[in-house]
mmCIF file of N, CA and C in Angstrom:
data_model
loop_
_atom_site.group_PDB
_atom_site.id
_atom_site.type_symbol
_atom_site.label_atom_id
_atom_site.label_comp_id
_atom_site.label_asym_id
_atom_site.label_seq_id
_atom_site.Cartn_x
_atom_site.Cartn_y
_atom_site.Cartn_z
ATOM 1 N N MET A 1 0.838 -1.174 0.000
ATOM 2 C CA MET A 1 0.000 0.000 0.000
ATOM 3 C C MET A 1 0.886 1.242 0.000
ATOM 4 N N ALA A 2 0.462 2.239 -0.771
ATOM 5 C CA ALA A 2 1.186 3.493 -0.837
ATOM 6 C C ALA A 2 1.107 4.217 0.505
ATOM 7 N N THR A 3 2.081 5.066 0.756
ATOM 8 C CA THR A 3 2.060 5.930 1.933
ATOM 9 C C THR A 3 2.056 7.373 1.454
ATOM 10 N N MET A 4 1.489 8.242 2.274
ATOM 11 C CA MET A 4 1.396 9.650 1.923
ATOM 12 C C MET A 4 1.741 10.463 3.151
ATOM 13 N N ASP A 5 2.516 11.529 2.939
ATOM 14 C CA ASP A 5 2.808 12.438 4.038
ATOM 15 C C ASP A 5 2.960 13.857 3.508
ATOM 16 N N ILE A 6 3.015 14.794 4.448
ATOM 17 C CA ILE A 6 3.192 16.200 4.095
ATOM 18 C C ILE A 6 4.677 16.504 4.165
ATOM 19 N N ALA A 7 5.206 17.027 3.053
ATOM 20 C CA ALA A 7 6.631 17.345 2.961
ATOM 21 C C ALA A 7 6.773 18.791 2.501
ATOM 22 N N ASP A 8 7.296 19.649 3.356
ATOM 23 C CA ASP A 8 7.483 21.065 3.037
ATOM 24 C C ASP A 8 6.191 21.721 2.568
ATOM 25 N N GLY A 9 5.070 21.373 3.187
ATOM 26 C CA GLY A 9 3.780 21.949 2.847
ATOM 27 C C GLY A 9 3.101 21.300 1.657
ATOM 28 N N GLY A 10 3.833 20.481 0.917
ATOM 29 C CA GLY A 10 3.274 19.747 -0.210
ATOM 30 C C GLY A 10 2.961 18.325 0.200
ATOM 31 N N VAL A 11 2.695 17.496 -0.776
ATOM 32 C CA VAL A 11 2.313 16.113 -0.518
ATOM 33 C C VAL A 11 3.312 15.177 -1.204
ATOM 34 N N ARG A 12 3.772 14.168 -0.451
ATOM 35 C CA ARG A 12 4.664 13.142 -1.018
ATOM 36 C C ARG A 12 3.966 11.794 -0.910
ATOM 37 N N VAL A 13 3.944 11.074 -2.022
ATOM 38 C CA VAL A 13 3.374 9.731 -2.066
ATOM 39 C C VAL A 13 4.496 8.772 -2.428
ATOM 40 N N ARG A 14 4.648 7.729 -1.609
ATOM 41 C CA ARG A 14 5.630 6.677 -1.888
ATOM 42 C C ARG A 14 4.866 5.394 -2.180
ATOM 43 N N PHE A 15 5.257 4.729 -3.267
ATOM 44 C CA PHE A 15 4.560 3.533 -3.706
ATOM 45 C C PHE A 15 5.299 2.273 -3.290
ATOM 46 N N SER A 16 4.530 1.217 -3.000
ATOM 47 C CA SER A 16 5.128 -0.077 -2.651
ATOM 48 C C SER A 16 5.775 -0.669 -3.902
ATOM 49 N N ALA A 17 6.564 -1.704 -3.709
ATOM 50 C CA ALA A 17 7.303 -2.308 -4.817
ATOM 51 C C ALA A 17 6.387 -2.766 -5.943
ATOM 52 N N TRP A 18 5.275 -3.424 -5.616
ATOM 53 C CA TRP A 18 4.409 -3.919 -6.689
ATOM 54 C C TRP A 18 3.616 -2.787 -7.338
ATOM 55 N N GLU A 19 3.289 -1.719 -6.591
ATOM 56 C CA GLU A 19 2.573 -0.583 -7.174
ATOM 57 C C GLU A 19 3.446 0.159 -8.186
ATOM 58 N N ARG A 20 4.736 0.157 -7.954
ATOM 59 C CA ARG A 20 5.661 0.828 -8.875
ATOM 60 C C ARG A 20 5.560 0.276 -10.289
ATOM 61 N N LEU A 21 5.192 -0.989 -10.417
ATOM 62 C CA LEU A 21 5.027 -1.587 -11.742
ATOM 63 C C LEU A 21 3.878 -0.942 -12.508
ATOM 64 N N ALA A 22 2.851 -0.477 -11.804
ATOM 65 C CA ALA A 22 1.679 0.120 -12.445
ATOM 66 C C ALA A 22 1.792 1.631 -12.616
ATOM 67 N N VAL A 23 2.522 2.305 -11.727
ATOM 68 C CA VAL A 23 2.611 3.770 -11.790
ATOM 69 C C VAL A 23 3.934 4.265 -12.372
ATOM 70 N N TRP A 24 4.863 3.385 -12.589
ATOM 71 C CA TRP A 24 6.149 3.685 -13.242
ATOM 72 C C TRP A 24 7.002 4.694 -12.486
ATOM 73 N N ARG A 25 6.885 4.718 -11.175
ATOM 74 C CA ARG A 25 7.704 5.636 -10.375
ATOM 75 C C ARG A 25 7.738 5.158 -8.922
ATOM 76 N N ASP A 26 8.780 5.543 -8.202
ATOM 77 C CA ASP A 26 8.916 5.195 -6.788
ATOM 78 C C ASP A 26 8.067 6.095 -5.905
ATOM 79 N N GLU A 27 8.069 7.372 -6.245
ATOM 80 C CA GLU A 27 7.320 8.346 -5.467
ATOM 81 C C GLU A 27 6.947 9.528 -6.347
ATOM 82 N N VAL A 28 6.034 10.320 -5.844
ATOM 83 C CA VAL A 28 5.665 11.573 -6.500
ATOM 84 C C VAL A 28 5.554 12.629 -5.406
ATOM 85 N N VAL A 29 6.056 13.822 -5.693
ATOM 86 C CA VAL A 29 5.967 14.938 -4.762
ATOM 87 C C VAL A 29 5.210 16.059 -5.454
ATOM 88 N N VAL A 30 4.126 16.484 -4.821
ATOM 89 C CA VAL A 30 3.336 17.609 -5.321
ATOM 90 C C VAL A 30 3.703 18.805 -4.469
ATOM 91 N N PRO A 31 4.382 19.806 -5.045
ATOM 92 C CA PRO A 31 4.770 20.978 -4.256
ATOM 93 C C PRO A 31 3.554 21.759 -3.779
ATOM 94 N N ALA A 32 3.704 22.429 -2.659
ATOM 95 C CA ALA A 32 2.596 23.191 -2.068
ATOM 96 C C ALA A 32 2.018 24.201 -3.053
ATOM 97 N N ALA A 33 2.852 24.847 -3.837
ATOM 98 C CA ALA A 33 2.385 25.862 -4.786
ATOM 99 C C ALA A 33 1.511 25.280 -5.889
ATOM 100 N N ALA A 34 1.597 23.974 -6.128
ATOM 101 C CA ALA A 34 0.851 23.329 -7.204
ATOM 102 C C ALA A 34 -0.475 22.733 -6.735
ATOM 103 N N ILE A 35 -0.748 22.743 -5.439
ATOM 104 C CA ILE A 35 -1.980 22.151 -4.917
ATOM 105 C C ILE A 35 -3.121 23.145 -5.060
ATOM 106 N N LYS A 36 -4.137 22.759 -5.863
ATOM 107 C CA LYS A 36 -5.308 23.609 -6.068
ATOM 108 C C LYS A 36 -6.414 23.290 -5.075
ATOM 109 N N ALA A 37 -6.563 21.999 -4.724
ATOM 110 C CA ALA A 37 -7.621 21.588 -3.796
ATOM 111 C C ALA A 37 -7.288 20.218 -3.231
ATOM 112 N N VAL A 38 -7.834 19.935 -2.053
ATOM 113 C CA VAL A 38 -7.723 18.609 -1.449
ATOM 114 C C VAL A 38 -9.109 18.172 -1.002
ATOM 115 N N GLU A 39 -9.336 16.861 -1.037
ATOM 116 C CA GLU A 39 -10.641 16.323 -0.669
ATOM 117 C C GLU A 39 -10.470 14.945 -0.057
ATOM 118 N N LEU A 40 -11.205 14.684 1.019
ATOM 119 C CA LEU A 40 -11.269 13.357 1.608
ATOM 120 C C LEU A 40 -12.335 12.574 0.847
ATOM 121 N N VAL A 41 -11.991 11.373 0.390
ATOM 122 C CA VAL A 41 -12.915 10.540 -0.382
ATOM 123 C C VAL A 41 -13.108 9.238 0.376
ATOM 124 N N ASP A 42 -14.339 8.998 0.848
ATOM 125 C CA ASP A 42 -14.617 7.804 1.643
ATOM 126 C C ASP A 42 -14.701 6.524 0.816
ATOM 127 N N ALA A 43 -15.193 6.620 -0.413
ATOM 128 C CA ALA A 43 -15.323 5.445 -1.300
ATOM 129 C C ALA A 43 -14.555 5.737 -2.597
ATOM 130 N N PRO A 44 -13.234 5.599 -2.571
ATOM 131 C CA PRO A 44 -12.415 6.082 -3.691
ATOM 132 C C PRO A 44 -12.390 5.209 -4.940
ATOM 133 N N VAL A 45 -12.745 3.941 -4.847
ATOM 134 C CA VAL A 45 -12.623 3.056 -6.010
ATOM 135 C C VAL A 45 -13.471 3.556 -7.170
ATOM 136 N N GLY A 46 -14.661 4.068 -6.879
ATOM 137 C CA GLY A 46 -15.546 4.570 -7.925
ATOM 138 C C GLY A 46 -15.163 5.925 -8.481
ATOM 139 N N ARG A 47 -14.213 6.608 -7.862
ATOM 140 C CA ARG A 47 -13.821 7.948 -8.301
ATOM 141 C C ARG A 47 -12.815 7.943 -9.443
ATOM 142 N N ALA A 48 -12.181 6.813 -9.699
ATOM 143 C CA ALA A 48 -11.241 6.697 -10.821
ATOM 144 C C ALA A 48 -12.030 6.194 -12.020
ATOM 145 N N ARG A 49 -12.173 7.051 -13.024
ATOM 146 C CA ARG A 49 -13.008 6.711 -14.178
ATOM 147 C C ARG A 49 -12.261 6.967 -15.466
ATOM 148 N N GLY A 50 -12.801 6.394 -16.546
ATOM 149 C CA GLY A 50 -12.238 6.611 -17.870
ATOM 150 C C GLY A 50 -11.246 5.526 -18.242
ATOM 151 N N GLY A 51 -10.523 5.772 -19.316
ATOM 152 C CA GLY A 51 -9.512 4.813 -19.768
ATOM 153 C C GLY A 51 -8.409 4.670 -18.746
ATOM 154 N N ARG A 52 -7.700 3.564 -18.810
ATOM 155 C CA ARG A 52 -6.687 3.320 -17.785
ATOM 156 C C ARG A 52 -5.440 2.663 -18.346
ATOM 157 N N ALA A 53 -4.379 2.831 -17.598
ATOM 158 C CA ALA A 53 -3.140 2.096 -17.797
ATOM 159 C C ALA A 53 -2.723 1.688 -16.396
ATOM 160 N N GLY A 54 -3.016 0.450 -16.021
ATOM 161 C CA GLY A 54 -2.711 0.031 -14.663
ATOM 162 C C GLY A 54 -3.412 -1.253 -14.304
ATOM 163 N N ILE A 55 -3.515 -1.481 -13.000
ATOM 164 C CA ILE A 55 -4.066 -2.722 -12.457
ATOM 165 C C ILE A 55 -5.471 -2.453 -11.931
ATOM 166 N N LEU A 56 -6.406 -3.336 -12.302
ATOM 167 C CA LEU A 56 -7.791 -3.217 -11.861
ATOM 168 C C LEU A 56 -8.267 -4.560 -11.337
ATOM 169 N N VAL A 57 -8.764 -4.578 -10.094
ATOM 170 C CA VAL A 57 -9.503 -5.711 -9.551
ATOM 171 C C VAL A 57 -10.881 -5.121 -9.271
ATOM 172 N N SER A 58 -11.838 -5.414 -10.136
ATOM 173 C CA SER A 58 -13.141 -4.751 -10.163
ATOM 174 C C SER A 58 -13.774 -4.615 -8.776
ATOM 175 N N GLY A 59 -14.043 -3.358 -8.406
ATOM 176 C CA GLY A 59 -14.688 -3.050 -7.141
ATOM 177 C C GLY A 59 -13.799 -3.146 -5.925
ATOM 178 N N VAL A 60 -12.541 -3.541 -6.094
ATOM 179 C CA VAL A 60 -11.657 -3.774 -4.948
ATOM 180 C C VAL A 60 -10.415 -2.891 -4.973
ATOM 181 N N LEU A 61 -9.784 -2.755 -6.140
ATOM 182 C CA LEU A 61 -8.461 -2.151 -6.217
ATOM 183 C C LEU A 61 -8.251 -1.505 -7.574
ATOM 184 N N LYS A 62 -7.639 -0.317 -7.578
ATOM 185 C CA LYS A 62 -7.201 0.350 -8.806
ATOM 186 C C LYS A 62 -5.856 0.991 -8.534
ATOM 187 N N VAL A 63 -4.867 0.687 -9.383
ATOM 188 C CA VAL A 63 -3.534 1.270 -9.251
ATOM 189 C C VAL A 63 -3.025 1.582 -10.651
ATOM 190 N N GLY A 64 -2.632 2.823 -10.885
ATOM 191 C CA GLY A 64 -2.084 3.218 -12.176
ATOM 192 C C GLY A 64 -2.579 4.592 -12.569
ATOM 193 N N TYR A 65 -2.767 4.784 -13.879
ATOM 194 C CA TYR A 65 -3.241 6.048 -14.428
ATOM 195 C C TYR A 65 -4.650 5.856 -14.958
ATOM 196 N N TRP A 66 -5.557 6.705 -14.526
ATOM 197 C CA TRP A 66 -6.953 6.646 -14.956
ATOM 198 C C TRP A 66 -7.320 7.961 -15.614
ATOM 199 N N GLY A 67 -8.448 7.955 -16.344
ATOM 200 C CA GLY A 67 -8.939 9.168 -16.968
ATOM 201 C C GLY A 67 -8.378 9.419 -18.351
ATOM 202 N N LEU A 68 -7.717 8.429 -18.936
ATOM 203 C CA LEU A 68 -7.170 8.614 -20.270
ATOM 204 C C LEU A 68 -8.319 8.869 -21.236
ATOM 205 N N GLY A 69 -8.247 9.951 -21.970
ATOM 206 C CA GLY A 69 -9.299 10.309 -22.906
ATOM 207 C C GLY A 69 -10.420 11.132 -22.313
ATOM 208 N N THR A 70 -10.387 11.435 -21.015
ATOM 209 C CA THR A 70 -11.467 12.203 -20.385
ATOM 210 C C THR A 70 -11.096 13.661 -20.151
ATOM 211 N N GLY A 71 -9.838 13.999 -20.261
ATOM 212 C CA GLY A 71 -9.404 15.366 -20.002
ATOM 213 C C GLY A 71 -8.862 15.583 -18.602
ATOM 214 N N VAL A 72 -9.165 14.689 -17.669
ATOM 215 C CA VAL A 72 -8.630 14.771 -16.307
ATOM 216 C C VAL A 72 -7.890 13.478 -16.031
ATOM 217 N N ARG A 73 -6.581 13.551 -16.041
ATOM 218 C CA ARG A 73 -5.757 12.360 -15.836
ATOM 219 C C ARG A 73 -5.433 12.214 -14.350
ATOM 220 N N GLN A 74 -5.633 10.999 -13.811
ATOM 221 C CA GLN A 74 -5.440 10.741 -12.386
ATOM 222 C C GLN A 74 -4.334 9.705 -12.168
ATOM 223 N N LEU A 75 -3.494 9.964 -11.183
ATOM 224 C CA LEU A 75 -2.562 8.964 -10.662
ATOM 225 C C LEU A 75 -3.284 8.342 -9.480
ATOM 226 N N VAL A 76 -3.541 7.025 -9.539
ATOM 227 C CA VAL A 76 -4.443 6.368 -8.607
ATOM 228 C C VAL A 76 -3.784 5.180 -7.920
ATOM 229 N N SER A 77 -4.034 5.064 -6.618
ATOM 230 C CA SER A 77 -3.719 3.866 -5.841
ATOM 231 C C SER A 77 -4.774 3.783 -4.742
ATOM 232 N N VAL A 78 -5.902 3.120 -5.066
ATOM 233 C CA VAL A 78 -7.027 3.082 -4.135
ATOM 234 C C VAL A 78 -7.490 1.658 -3.871
ATOM 235 N N ARG A 79 -8.089 1.470 -2.684
ATOM 236 C CA ARG A 79 -8.608 0.180 -2.245
ATOM 237 C C ARG A 79 -9.975 0.363 -1.610
ATOM 238 N N ARG A 80 -10.823 -0.629 -1.786
ATOM 239 C CA ARG A 80 -12.134 -0.620 -1.137
ATOM 240 C C ARG A 80 -11.940 -0.647 0.375
ATOM 241 N N GLY A 81 -12.719 0.148 1.072
ATOM 242 C CA GLY A 81 -12.685 0.158 2.528
ATOM 243 C C GLY A 81 -11.606 1.023 3.146
ATOM 244 N N VAL A 82 -10.771 1.658 2.328
ATOM 245 C CA VAL A 82 -9.719 2.532 2.843
ATOM 246 C C VAL A 82 -9.951 3.924 2.257
ATOM 247 N N PRO A 83 -10.153 4.947 3.100
ATOM 248 C CA PRO A 83 -10.399 6.287 2.565
ATOM 249 C C PRO A 83 -9.194 6.791 1.787
ATOM 250 N N ALA A 84 -9.459 7.781 0.941
ATOM 251 C CA ALA A 84 -8.384 8.320 0.101
ATOM 252 C C ALA A 84 -8.326 9.832 0.226
ATOM 253 N N LEU A 85 -7.191 10.363 -0.138
ATOM 254 C CA LEU A 85 -7.013 11.797 -0.269
ATOM 255 C C LEU A 85 -6.891 12.096 -1.753
ATOM 256 N N ARG A 86 -7.722 13.039 -2.232
ATOM 257 C CA ARG A 86 -7.642 13.478 -3.627
ATOM 258 C C ARG A 86 -6.989 14.850 -3.623
ATOM 259 N N VAL A 87 -5.906 14.976 -4.374
ATOM 260 C CA VAL A 87 -5.183 16.238 -4.477
ATOM 261 C C VAL A 87 -5.275 16.709 -5.923
ATOM 262 N N GLU A 88 -5.899 17.857 -6.126
ATOM 263 C CA GLU A 88 -5.999 18.453 -7.455
ATOM 264 C C GLU A 88 -4.753 19.304 -7.688
ATOM 265 N N ILE A 89 -4.156 19.161 -8.868
ATOM 266 C CA ILE A 89 -2.841 19.734 -9.144
ATOM 267 C C ILE A 89 -2.914 20.777 -10.259
ATOM 268 N N ASP A 90 -2.175 21.857 -10.095
ATOM 269 C CA ASP A 90 -1.957 22.826 -11.162
ATOM 270 C C ASP A 90 -0.748 22.338 -11.948
ATOM 271 N N ARG A 91 -1.007 21.715 -13.098
ATOM 272 C CA ARG A 91 0.066 21.092 -13.885
ATOM 273 C C ARG A 91 1.096 22.098 -14.376
ATOM 274 N N GLY A 92 0.703 23.331 -14.579
ATOM 275 C CA GLY A 92 1.653 24.348 -15.024
ATOM 276 C C GLY A 92 2.722 24.641 -13.987
ATOM 277 N N VAL A 93 2.357 24.542 -12.725
ATOM 278 C CA VAL A 93 3.307 24.792 -11.635
ATOM 279 C C VAL A 93 4.125 23.537 -11.334
ATOM 280 N N ALA A 94 3.452 22.394 -11.259
ATOM 281 C CA ALA A 94 4.115 21.166 -10.821
ATOM 282 C C ALA A 94 4.876 20.450 -11.932
ATOM 283 N N ARG A 95 4.472 20.665 -13.177
ATOM 284 C CA ARG A 95 5.076 19.961 -14.307
ATOM 285 C C ARG A 95 5.000 18.445 -14.128
ATOM 286 N N LEU A 96 3.823 17.985 -13.703
ATOM 287 C CA LEU A 96 3.555 16.559 -13.555
ATOM 288 C C LEU A 96 2.626 16.117 -14.678
ATOM 289 N N PRO A 97 2.664 14.844 -15.083
ATOM 290 C CA PRO A 97 1.846 14.384 -16.211
ATOM 291 C C PRO A 97 0.419 13.985 -15.834
ATOM 292 N N PHE A 98 -0.118 14.488 -14.721
ATOM 293 C CA PHE A 98 -1.477 14.169 -14.304
ATOM 294 C C PHE A 98 -2.076 15.371 -13.585
ATOM 295 N N ASP A 99 -3.415 15.375 -13.523
ATOM 296 C CA ASP A 99 -4.157 16.491 -12.934
ATOM 297 C C ASP A 99 -4.562 16.258 -11.488
ATOM 298 N N GLU A 100 -4.624 14.993 -11.083
ATOM 299 C CA GLU A 100 -5.031 14.632 -9.728
ATOM 300 C C GLU A 100 -4.232 13.441 -9.231
ATOM 301 N N VAL A 101 -4.067 13.396 -7.918
ATOM 302 C CA VAL A 101 -3.530 12.221 -7.238
ATOM 303 C C VAL A 101 -4.642 11.734 -6.325
ATOM 304 N N LEU A 102 -4.972 10.452 -6.419
ATOM 305 C CA LEU A 102 -6.020 9.849 -5.587
ATOM 306 C C LEU A 102 -5.424 8.604 -4.947
ATOM 307 N N VAL A 103 -5.154 8.671 -3.636
ATOM 308 C CA VAL A 103 -4.430 7.600 -2.952
ATOM 309 C C VAL A 103 -5.130 7.228 -1.646
ATOM 310 N N SER A 104 -5.400 5.923 -1.481
ATOM 311 C CA SER A 104 -5.958 5.400 -0.231
ATOM 312 C C SER A 104 -4.858 5.283 0.813
ATOM 313 N N VAL A 105 -5.110 5.898 1.957
ATOM 314 C CA VAL A 105 -4.207 5.782 3.108
ATOM 315 C C VAL A 105 -5.057 5.818 4.376
ATOM 316 N N PRO A 106 -4.685 5.058 5.391
ATOM 317 C CA PRO A 106 -5.474 5.043 6.623
ATOM 318 C C PRO A 106 -5.604 6.412 7.287
ATOM 319 N N ASN A 107 -4.612 7.284 7.121
ATOM 320 C CA ASN A 107 -4.636 8.605 7.753
ATOM 321 C C ASN A 107 -5.117 9.697 6.800
ATOM 322 N N ALA A 108 -5.970 9.364 5.833
ATOM 323 C CA ALA A 108 -6.447 10.333 4.842
ATOM 324 C C ALA A 108 -7.169 11.514 5.496
ATOM 325 N N ALA A 109 -7.999 11.251 6.492
ATOM 326 C CA ALA A 109 -8.739 12.337 7.156
ATOM 327 C C ALA A 109 -7.789 13.312 7.842
ATOM 328 N N GLU A 110 -6.786 12.781 8.494
ATOM 329 C CA GLU A 110 -5.796 13.619 9.170
ATOM 330 C C GLU A 110 -5.052 14.494 8.158
ATOM 331 N N LEU A 111 -4.620 13.897 7.047
ATOM 332 C CA LEU A 111 -3.909 14.643 6.015
ATOM 333 C C LEU A 111 -4.806 15.696 5.370
ATOM 334 N N ALA A 112 -6.059 15.339 5.114
ATOM 335 C CA ALA A 112 -7.002 16.288 4.515
ATOM 336 C C ALA A 112 -7.202 17.487 5.425
ATOM 337 N N GLY A 113 -7.335 17.232 6.720
ATOM 338 C CA GLY A 113 -7.485 18.325 7.669
ATOM 339 C C GLY A 113 -6.282 19.232 7.716
ATOM 340 N N ALA A 114 -5.105 18.648 7.645
ATOM 341 C CA ALA A 114 -3.868 19.431 7.698
ATOM 342 C C ALA A 114 -3.681 20.281 6.445
ATOM 343 N N LEU A 115 -4.161 19.784 5.311
ATOM 344 C CA LEU A 115 -3.959 20.493 4.046
ATOM 345 C C LEU A 115 -5.132 21.377 3.631
ATOM 346 N N ALA A 116 -6.359 21.000 3.961
ATOM 347 C CA ALA A 116 -7.556 21.640 3.429
ATOM 348 C C ALA A 116 -7.653 23.130 3.761
ATOM 349 N N SER A 117 -7.260 23.519 4.929
ATOM 350 C CA SER A 117 -7.395 24.924 5.308
ATOM 351 C C SER A 117 -6.571 25.847 4.422
ATOM 352 N N SER A 118 -5.515 25.331 3.848
ATOM 353 C CA SER A 118 -4.647 26.158 3.013
ATOM 354 C C SER A 118 -5.068 26.201 1.546
ATOM 355 N N TYR A 119 -5.829 25.173 1.081
ATOM 356 C CA TYR A 119 -6.044 25.037 -0.365
ATOM 357 C C TYR A 119 -7.502 24.993 -0.775
ATOM 358 N N THR A 120 -8.445 25.285 0.083
ATOM 359 C CA THR A 120 -9.857 25.239 -0.345
ATOM 360 C C THR A 120 -10.390 26.628 -0.564
#
């Protein structure tokens, strides 16, 4: 399972060894200046929509890139029953190849609270 923490006011996501196969990276750091919005998502599996490049276990797990062809590209690592943090990104500032990060972590509510006051 991926881990997420706050690093210098931004968000850092570190992926497990098997998740790296689907997301093609060890970690991603979203700088504070690039965060447009944050949201706590209680049922994140249904929030990743559109075309995909990654791993899907229907209704249980999604890891990879979602939203291909929809205009909103998401970096996703979500599981049923584990809340997620959705971070909307200003791609012009961050220079990342996706518009959102959606990651299930047990401490999603805590992270959302710490970040939401600054970016909503």
